[in-house]
Tab-separated table of C-alpha atoms in Angstrom:
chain	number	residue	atom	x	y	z
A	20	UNK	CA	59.410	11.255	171.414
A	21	UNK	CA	63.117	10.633	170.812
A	22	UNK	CA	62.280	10.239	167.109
A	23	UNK	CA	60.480	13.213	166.744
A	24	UNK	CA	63.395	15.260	168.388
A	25	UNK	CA	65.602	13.917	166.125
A	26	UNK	CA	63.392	14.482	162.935
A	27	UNK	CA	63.794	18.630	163.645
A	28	UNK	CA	66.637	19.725	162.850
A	29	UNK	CA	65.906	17.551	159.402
A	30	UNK	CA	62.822	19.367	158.710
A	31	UNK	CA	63.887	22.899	159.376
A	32	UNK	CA	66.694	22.281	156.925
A	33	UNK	CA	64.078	21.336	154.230
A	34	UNK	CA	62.234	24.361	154.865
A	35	UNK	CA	65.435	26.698	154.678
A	36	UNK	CA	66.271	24.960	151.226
A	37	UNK	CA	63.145	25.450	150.087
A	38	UNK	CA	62.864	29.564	150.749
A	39	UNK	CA	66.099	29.848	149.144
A	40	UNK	CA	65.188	28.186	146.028
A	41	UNK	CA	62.259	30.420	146.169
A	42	UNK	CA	64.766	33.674	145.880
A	43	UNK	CA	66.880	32.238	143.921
A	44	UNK	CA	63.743	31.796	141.150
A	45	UNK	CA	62.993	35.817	141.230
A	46	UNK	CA	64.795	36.600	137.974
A	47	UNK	CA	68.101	38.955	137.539
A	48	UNK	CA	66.258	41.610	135.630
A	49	UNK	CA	63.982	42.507	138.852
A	50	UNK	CA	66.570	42.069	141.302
A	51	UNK	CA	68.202	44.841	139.396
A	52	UNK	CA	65.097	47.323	138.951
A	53	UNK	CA	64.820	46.657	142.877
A	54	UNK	CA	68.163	48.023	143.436
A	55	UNK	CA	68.388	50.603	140.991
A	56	UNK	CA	65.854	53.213	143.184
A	57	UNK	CA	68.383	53.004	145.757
A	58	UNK	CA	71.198	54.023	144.116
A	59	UNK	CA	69.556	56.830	142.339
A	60	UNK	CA	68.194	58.201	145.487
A	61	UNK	CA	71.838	57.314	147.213
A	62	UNK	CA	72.881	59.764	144.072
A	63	UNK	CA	70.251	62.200	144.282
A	64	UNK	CA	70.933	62.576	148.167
A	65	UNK	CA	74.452	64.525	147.168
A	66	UNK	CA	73.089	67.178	145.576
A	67	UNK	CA	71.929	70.424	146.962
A	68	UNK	CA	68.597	71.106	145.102
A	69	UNK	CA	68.145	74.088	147.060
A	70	UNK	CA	70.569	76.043	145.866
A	71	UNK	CA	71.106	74.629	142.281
A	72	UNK	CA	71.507	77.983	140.636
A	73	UNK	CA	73.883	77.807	137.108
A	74	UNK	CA	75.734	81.261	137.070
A	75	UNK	CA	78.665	81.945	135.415
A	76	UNK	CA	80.871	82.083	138.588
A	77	UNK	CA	79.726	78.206	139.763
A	78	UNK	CA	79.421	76.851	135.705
A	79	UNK	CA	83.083	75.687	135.868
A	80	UNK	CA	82.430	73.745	139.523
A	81	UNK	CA	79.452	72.174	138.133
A	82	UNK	CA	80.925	70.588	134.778
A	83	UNK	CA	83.843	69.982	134.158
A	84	UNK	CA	84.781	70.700	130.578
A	85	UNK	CA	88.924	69.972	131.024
A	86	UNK	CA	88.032	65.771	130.664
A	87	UNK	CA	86.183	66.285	128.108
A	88	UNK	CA	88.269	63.689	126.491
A	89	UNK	CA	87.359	61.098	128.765
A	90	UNK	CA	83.892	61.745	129.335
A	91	UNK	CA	83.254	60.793	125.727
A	92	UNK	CA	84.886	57.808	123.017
A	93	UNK	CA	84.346	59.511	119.738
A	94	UNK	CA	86.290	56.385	118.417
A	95	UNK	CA	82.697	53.873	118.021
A	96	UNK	CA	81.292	57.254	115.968
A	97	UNK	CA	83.772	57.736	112.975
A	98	UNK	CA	82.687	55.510	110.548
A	99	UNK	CA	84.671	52.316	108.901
A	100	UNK	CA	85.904	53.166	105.223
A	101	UNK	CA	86.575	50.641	103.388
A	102	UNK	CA	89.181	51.102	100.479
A	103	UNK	CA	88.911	49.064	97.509
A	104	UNK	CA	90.152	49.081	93.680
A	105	UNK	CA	88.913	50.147	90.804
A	106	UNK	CA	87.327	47.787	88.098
A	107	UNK	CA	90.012	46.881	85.528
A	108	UNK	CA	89.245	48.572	81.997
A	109	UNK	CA	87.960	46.384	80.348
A	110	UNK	CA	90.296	45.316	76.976
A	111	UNK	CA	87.342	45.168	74.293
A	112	UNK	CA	86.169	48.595	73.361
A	113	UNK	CA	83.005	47.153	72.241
A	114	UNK	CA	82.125	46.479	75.935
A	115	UNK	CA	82.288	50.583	76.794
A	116	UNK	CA	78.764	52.254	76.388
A	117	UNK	CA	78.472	54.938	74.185
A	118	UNK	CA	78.724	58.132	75.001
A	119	UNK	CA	75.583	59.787	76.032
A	120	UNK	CA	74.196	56.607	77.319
A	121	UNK	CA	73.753	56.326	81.365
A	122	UNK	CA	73.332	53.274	83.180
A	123	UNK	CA	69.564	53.752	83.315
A	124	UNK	CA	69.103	53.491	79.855
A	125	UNK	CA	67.953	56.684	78.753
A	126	UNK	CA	67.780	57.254	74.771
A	127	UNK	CA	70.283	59.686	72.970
A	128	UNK	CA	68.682	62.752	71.494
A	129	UNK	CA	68.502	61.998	67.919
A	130	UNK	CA	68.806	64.807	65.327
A	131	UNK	CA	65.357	65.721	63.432
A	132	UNK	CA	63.800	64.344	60.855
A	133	UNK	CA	65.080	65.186	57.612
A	134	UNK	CA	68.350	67.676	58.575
A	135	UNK	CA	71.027	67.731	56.393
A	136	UNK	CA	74.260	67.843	57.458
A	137	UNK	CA	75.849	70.686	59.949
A	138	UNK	CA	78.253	73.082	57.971
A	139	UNK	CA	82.030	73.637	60.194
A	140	UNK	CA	81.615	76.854	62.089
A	141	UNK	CA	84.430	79.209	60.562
A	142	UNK	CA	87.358	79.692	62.120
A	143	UNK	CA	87.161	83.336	64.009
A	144	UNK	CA	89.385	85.979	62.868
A	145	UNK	CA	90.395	84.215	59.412
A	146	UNK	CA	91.078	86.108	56.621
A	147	UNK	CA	91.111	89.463	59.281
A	148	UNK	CA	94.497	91.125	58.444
A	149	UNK	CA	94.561	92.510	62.353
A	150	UNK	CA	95.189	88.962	63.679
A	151	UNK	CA	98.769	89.720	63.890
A	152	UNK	CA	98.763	92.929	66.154
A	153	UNK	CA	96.340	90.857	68.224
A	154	UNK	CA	99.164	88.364	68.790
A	155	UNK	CA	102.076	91.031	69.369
A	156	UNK	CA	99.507	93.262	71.591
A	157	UNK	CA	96.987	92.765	73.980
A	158	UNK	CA	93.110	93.089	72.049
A	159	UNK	CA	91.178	92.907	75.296
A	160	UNK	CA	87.783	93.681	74.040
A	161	UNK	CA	87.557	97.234	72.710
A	162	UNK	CA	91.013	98.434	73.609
A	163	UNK	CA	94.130	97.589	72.413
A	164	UNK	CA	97.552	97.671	74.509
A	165	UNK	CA	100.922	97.489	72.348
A	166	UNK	CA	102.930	99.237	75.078
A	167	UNK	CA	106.691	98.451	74.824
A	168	UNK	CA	106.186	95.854	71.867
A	169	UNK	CA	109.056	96.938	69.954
A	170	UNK	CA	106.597	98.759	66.776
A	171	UNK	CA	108.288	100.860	64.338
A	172	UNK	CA	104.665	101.940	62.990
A	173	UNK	CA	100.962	102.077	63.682
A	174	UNK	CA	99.535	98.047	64.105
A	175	UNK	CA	96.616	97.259	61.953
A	176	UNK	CA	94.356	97.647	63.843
A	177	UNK	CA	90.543	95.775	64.364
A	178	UNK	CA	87.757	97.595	63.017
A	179	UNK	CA	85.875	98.213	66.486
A	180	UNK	CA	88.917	99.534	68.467
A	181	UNK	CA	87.759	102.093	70.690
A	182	UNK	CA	90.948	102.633	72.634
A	183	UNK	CA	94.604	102.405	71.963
A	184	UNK	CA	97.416	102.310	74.244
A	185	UNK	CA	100.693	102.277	72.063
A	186	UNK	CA	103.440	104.056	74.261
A	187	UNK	CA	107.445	103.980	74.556
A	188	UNK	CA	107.647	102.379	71.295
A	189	UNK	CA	109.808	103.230	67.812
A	190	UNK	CA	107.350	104.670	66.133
A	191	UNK	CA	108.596	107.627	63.980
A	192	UNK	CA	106.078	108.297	61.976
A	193	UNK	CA	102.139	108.419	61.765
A	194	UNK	CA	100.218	108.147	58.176
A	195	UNK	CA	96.444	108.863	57.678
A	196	UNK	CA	96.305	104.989	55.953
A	197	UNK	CA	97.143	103.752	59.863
A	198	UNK	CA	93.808	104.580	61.310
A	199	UNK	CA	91.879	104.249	58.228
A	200	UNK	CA	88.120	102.486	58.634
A	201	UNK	CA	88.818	103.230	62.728
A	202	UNK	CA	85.195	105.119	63.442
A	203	UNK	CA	85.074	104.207	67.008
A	204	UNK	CA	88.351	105.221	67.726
A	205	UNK	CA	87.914	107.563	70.320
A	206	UNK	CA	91.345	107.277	72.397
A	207	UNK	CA	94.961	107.569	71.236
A	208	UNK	CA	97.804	107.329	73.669
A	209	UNK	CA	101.017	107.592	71.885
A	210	UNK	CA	103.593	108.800	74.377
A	211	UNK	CA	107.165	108.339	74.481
A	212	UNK	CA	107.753	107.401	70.961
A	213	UNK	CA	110.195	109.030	68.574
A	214	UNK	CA	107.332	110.401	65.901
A	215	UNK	CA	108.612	113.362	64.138
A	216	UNK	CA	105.964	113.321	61.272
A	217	UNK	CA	101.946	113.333	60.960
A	218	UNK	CA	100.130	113.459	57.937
A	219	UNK	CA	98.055	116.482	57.539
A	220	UNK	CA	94.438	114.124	57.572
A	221	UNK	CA	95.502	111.559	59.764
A	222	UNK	CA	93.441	113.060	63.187
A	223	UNK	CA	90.673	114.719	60.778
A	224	UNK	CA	89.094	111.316	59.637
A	225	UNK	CA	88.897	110.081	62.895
A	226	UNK	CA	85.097	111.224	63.778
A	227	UNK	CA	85.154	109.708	66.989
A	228	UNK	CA	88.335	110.863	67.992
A	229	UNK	CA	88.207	112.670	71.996
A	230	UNK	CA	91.499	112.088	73.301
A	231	UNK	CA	94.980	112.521	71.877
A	232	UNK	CA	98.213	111.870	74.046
A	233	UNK	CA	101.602	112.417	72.734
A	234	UNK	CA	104.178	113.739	75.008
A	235	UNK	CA	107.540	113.036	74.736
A	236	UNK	CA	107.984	113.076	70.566
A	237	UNK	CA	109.580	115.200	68.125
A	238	UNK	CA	107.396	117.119	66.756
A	239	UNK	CA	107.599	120.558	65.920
A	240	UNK	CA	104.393	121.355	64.103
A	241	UNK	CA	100.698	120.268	64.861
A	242	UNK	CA	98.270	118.926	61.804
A	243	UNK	CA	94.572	119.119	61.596
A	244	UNK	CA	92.080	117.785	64.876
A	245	UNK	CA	88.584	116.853	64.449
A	246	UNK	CA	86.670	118.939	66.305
A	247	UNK	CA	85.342	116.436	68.245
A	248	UNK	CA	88.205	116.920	70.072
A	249	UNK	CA	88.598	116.540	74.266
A	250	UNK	CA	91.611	116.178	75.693
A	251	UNK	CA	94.675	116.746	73.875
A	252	UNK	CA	98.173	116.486	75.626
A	253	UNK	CA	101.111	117.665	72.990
A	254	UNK	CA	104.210	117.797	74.581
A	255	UNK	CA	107.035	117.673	76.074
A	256	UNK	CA	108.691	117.698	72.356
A	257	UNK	CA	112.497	116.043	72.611
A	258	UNK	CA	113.519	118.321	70.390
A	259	UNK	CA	113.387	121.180	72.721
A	260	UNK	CA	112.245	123.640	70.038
A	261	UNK	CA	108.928	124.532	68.596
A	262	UNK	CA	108.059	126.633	66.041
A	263	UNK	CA	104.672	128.460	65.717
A	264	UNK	CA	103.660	126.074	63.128
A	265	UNK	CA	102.988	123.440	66.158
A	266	UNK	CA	100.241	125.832	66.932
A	267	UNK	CA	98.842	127.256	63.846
A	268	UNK	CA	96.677	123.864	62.691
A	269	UNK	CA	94.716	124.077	66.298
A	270	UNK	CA	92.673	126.581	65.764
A	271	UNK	CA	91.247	126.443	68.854
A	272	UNK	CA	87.657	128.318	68.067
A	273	UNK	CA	86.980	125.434	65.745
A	274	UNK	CA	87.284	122.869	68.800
A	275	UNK	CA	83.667	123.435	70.418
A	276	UNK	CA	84.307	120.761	72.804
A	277	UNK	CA	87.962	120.934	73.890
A	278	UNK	CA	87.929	121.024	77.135
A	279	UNK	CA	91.379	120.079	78.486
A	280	UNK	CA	94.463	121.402	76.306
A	281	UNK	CA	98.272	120.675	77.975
A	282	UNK	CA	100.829	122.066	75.842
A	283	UNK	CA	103.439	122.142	79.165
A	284	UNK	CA	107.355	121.843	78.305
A	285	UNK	CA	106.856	122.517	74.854
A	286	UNK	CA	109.270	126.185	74.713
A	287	UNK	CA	105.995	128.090	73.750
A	288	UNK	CA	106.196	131.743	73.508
A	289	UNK	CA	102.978	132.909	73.313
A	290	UNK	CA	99.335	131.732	74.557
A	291	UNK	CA	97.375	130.141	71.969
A	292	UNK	CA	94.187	132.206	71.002
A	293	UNK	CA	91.389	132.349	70.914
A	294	UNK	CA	90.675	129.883	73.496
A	295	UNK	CA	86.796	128.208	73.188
A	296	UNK	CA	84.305	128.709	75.679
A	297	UNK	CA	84.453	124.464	76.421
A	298	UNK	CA	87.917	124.768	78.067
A	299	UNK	CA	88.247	123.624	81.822
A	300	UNK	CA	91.811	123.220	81.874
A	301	UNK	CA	95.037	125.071	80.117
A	302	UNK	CA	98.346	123.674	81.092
A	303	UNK	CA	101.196	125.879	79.623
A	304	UNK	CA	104.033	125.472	82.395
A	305	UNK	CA	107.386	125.209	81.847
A	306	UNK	CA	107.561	127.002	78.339
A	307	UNK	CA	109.052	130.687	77.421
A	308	UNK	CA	105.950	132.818	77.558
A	309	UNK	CA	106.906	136.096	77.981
A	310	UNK	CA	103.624	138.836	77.816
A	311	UNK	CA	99.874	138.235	77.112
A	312	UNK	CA	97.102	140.177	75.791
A	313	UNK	CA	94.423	141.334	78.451
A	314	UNK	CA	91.522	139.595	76.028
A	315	UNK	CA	93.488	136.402	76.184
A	316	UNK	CA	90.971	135.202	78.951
A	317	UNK	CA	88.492	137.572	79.444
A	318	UNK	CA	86.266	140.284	77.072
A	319	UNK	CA	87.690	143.400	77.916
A	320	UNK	CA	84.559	145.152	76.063
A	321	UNK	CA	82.235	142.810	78.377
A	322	UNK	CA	83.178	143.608	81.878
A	323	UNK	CA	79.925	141.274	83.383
A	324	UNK	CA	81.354	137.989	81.495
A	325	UNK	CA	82.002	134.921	83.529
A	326	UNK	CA	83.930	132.135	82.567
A	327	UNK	CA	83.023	129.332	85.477
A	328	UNK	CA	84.346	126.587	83.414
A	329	UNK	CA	87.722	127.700	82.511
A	330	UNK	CA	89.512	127.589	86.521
A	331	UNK	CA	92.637	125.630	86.347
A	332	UNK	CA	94.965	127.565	84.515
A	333	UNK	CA	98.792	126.934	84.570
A	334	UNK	CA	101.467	129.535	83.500
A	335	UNK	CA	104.212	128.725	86.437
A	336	UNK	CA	107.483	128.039	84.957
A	337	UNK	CA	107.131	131.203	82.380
A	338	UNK	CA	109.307	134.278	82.749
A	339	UNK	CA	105.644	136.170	82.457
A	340	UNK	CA	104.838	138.671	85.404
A	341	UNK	CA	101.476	137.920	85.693
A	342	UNK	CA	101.078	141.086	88.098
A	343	UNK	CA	101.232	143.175	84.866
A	344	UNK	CA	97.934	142.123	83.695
A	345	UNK	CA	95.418	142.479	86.336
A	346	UNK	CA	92.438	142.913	83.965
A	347	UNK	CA	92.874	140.055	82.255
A	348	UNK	CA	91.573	137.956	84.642
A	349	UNK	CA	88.367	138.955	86.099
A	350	UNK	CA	86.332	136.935	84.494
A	351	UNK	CA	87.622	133.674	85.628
A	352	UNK	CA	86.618	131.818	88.595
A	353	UNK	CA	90.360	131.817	90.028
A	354	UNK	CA	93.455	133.350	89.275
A	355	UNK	CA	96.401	131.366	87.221
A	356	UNK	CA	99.079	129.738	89.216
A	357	UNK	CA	102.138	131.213	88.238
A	358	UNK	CA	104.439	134.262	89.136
A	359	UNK	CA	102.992	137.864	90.432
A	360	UNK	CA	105.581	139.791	91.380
């Protein structure tokens, strides 16, 4: 009929309006998990899974490592520090907790039961006469270094100094009072000073004694050694001149363990004998030895005796013509270094 024509177009609007209300109702959440397979296959479809191989020559095509920078905001990451103030100290002492306390409350050790109270520790060093060499030298430990201080004499010294390093001072003279009570002393290094005078004990106390340097003096004569005795280095002498007095307290055969004697620069004219059977090293260079016995070195009467010890001996610098003597050294494990011809 005319009406019902007219009535279509009406009702197939209605049903149009009704589907799309229908979509419209699916919510947001599963429109989007519809569409996301899509794009990930649309984004899997560019690769090349068949030849996805990471080598070293493709590793730069693959990522790129130069935007680094923009790949990534670092900025959300750092954390927020915020800066504030201190508390004002507070202006009643009474408020401060005690020290020893902590904020949780734990007791302070109390002393025992019944204890007295603590005597002062003493002070170290009072009353110890040495404390004033200790201030104008260097007491590290055992050893003592007054190098260059200025001394006109021998420091008092403390009781367990085992070494002493006292060079290019004033010192002039050297008294057996100045290492008196020094048992441990078992290194004296002297050099460079002006000394011109030793007492005749001052070395002999000194039971400990093994080295004894003092070059560059002015002494001309040589007083008692303990014959515990090591190294000694006498000489240079500024004077130039030495008389055989410098040698005649050294008695070398009393010195069972000498082992290294330097008497170099010292104007020497003879070799001081007999030599003891400890020696490893005789430095006489540079002085005015002129001749030598042929049992300075070597028993002439004992022509199997080997000295291996005694090899580094020095007579350059002497007008001696070694060449002269050639028994007088086949005993040793090398010849001396000086002049043979």
């Amino acid at each position: 009929t005319p009406a019902g024509r007219g009535m279509c177009p009406l009702g197939w609007l209605g049903v149009a309006s009704l589907c799309l209300g229908t979509l419209w109702a699916v919510p947001a959440k599963e429109r989007k998990k519809a569409d996301k397979p899509k794009a990930d296959l649309t984004l899997y479809d560019n690769l090349n899974l068949d030849n996805y191989d990471l080598t070293l020559d493709n590793y730069g095509e693959i990522l790129d490592l130069s935007n680094y920078e923009e790949l990534y905001d670092y900025g959300d990451l750092v954390p927020k520090i915020e800066v504030g103030t201190l508390a004002p100290r507070p202006k009643d002492p009474g408020t401060l907790p005690e020290l020893g306390e902590t904020t949780a409350g734990t007791p302070k050790l109390q002393p025992p039961r019944g204890a007295g109270p603590v005597p002062p520790a003493p002070i170290p060093g009072q009353g110890e006469s040495w404390l004033p060499s200790c201030r104008l030298c260097l007491c590290l430990g055992t050893s003592v270094y007054c190098d260059d201080a200025g001394l006109e004499q021998i420091p008092v010294l403390p009781p367990d100094t085992v070494y002493l390093y006292a060079r290019f001072n004033r010192i002039g003279a050297i008294r057996a009072g100045d290492f008196t009570g020094l048992e441990k002393l078992k290194h004296i290094d002297l050099s460079g000073n002006s000394i011109s005078w030793v007492d005749a004990d001052t070395f002999r106390l000194l039971p400990s004694l093994q080295e004894l340097l003092l070059p560059e003096n002015l002494l001309t004569a040589l007083p008692e050694l303990p014959r515990s005795l090591v190294h000694l280095y006498w000489g240079p002498s500024l004077l130039g001149s030495i008389s055989r007095g410098f040698i005649s307290a050294l008695s070398p055969q009393d010195l069972k363990q000498l082992q290294f004697l330097h008497l170099s620069d010292n104007q020497l004219d003879f070799i001081p004998v007999p030599l003891p059977e400890s020696l490893r090293s005789l430095h006489l260079q540079n002085n005015n030895i002129q001749t030598m016995h042929e049992d300075t070195f070597c028993d002439s009467q004992d022509q199997g005796q080997i000295r291996r010890v005694l090899e580094d001996i020095r007579l350059d610098g002497n007008p001696i013509n070694l060449s002269l003597f050639p028994n007088a050294f086949f005993c040793l494990p090398r010849l001396p270094t000086g002049r043979f011809s």
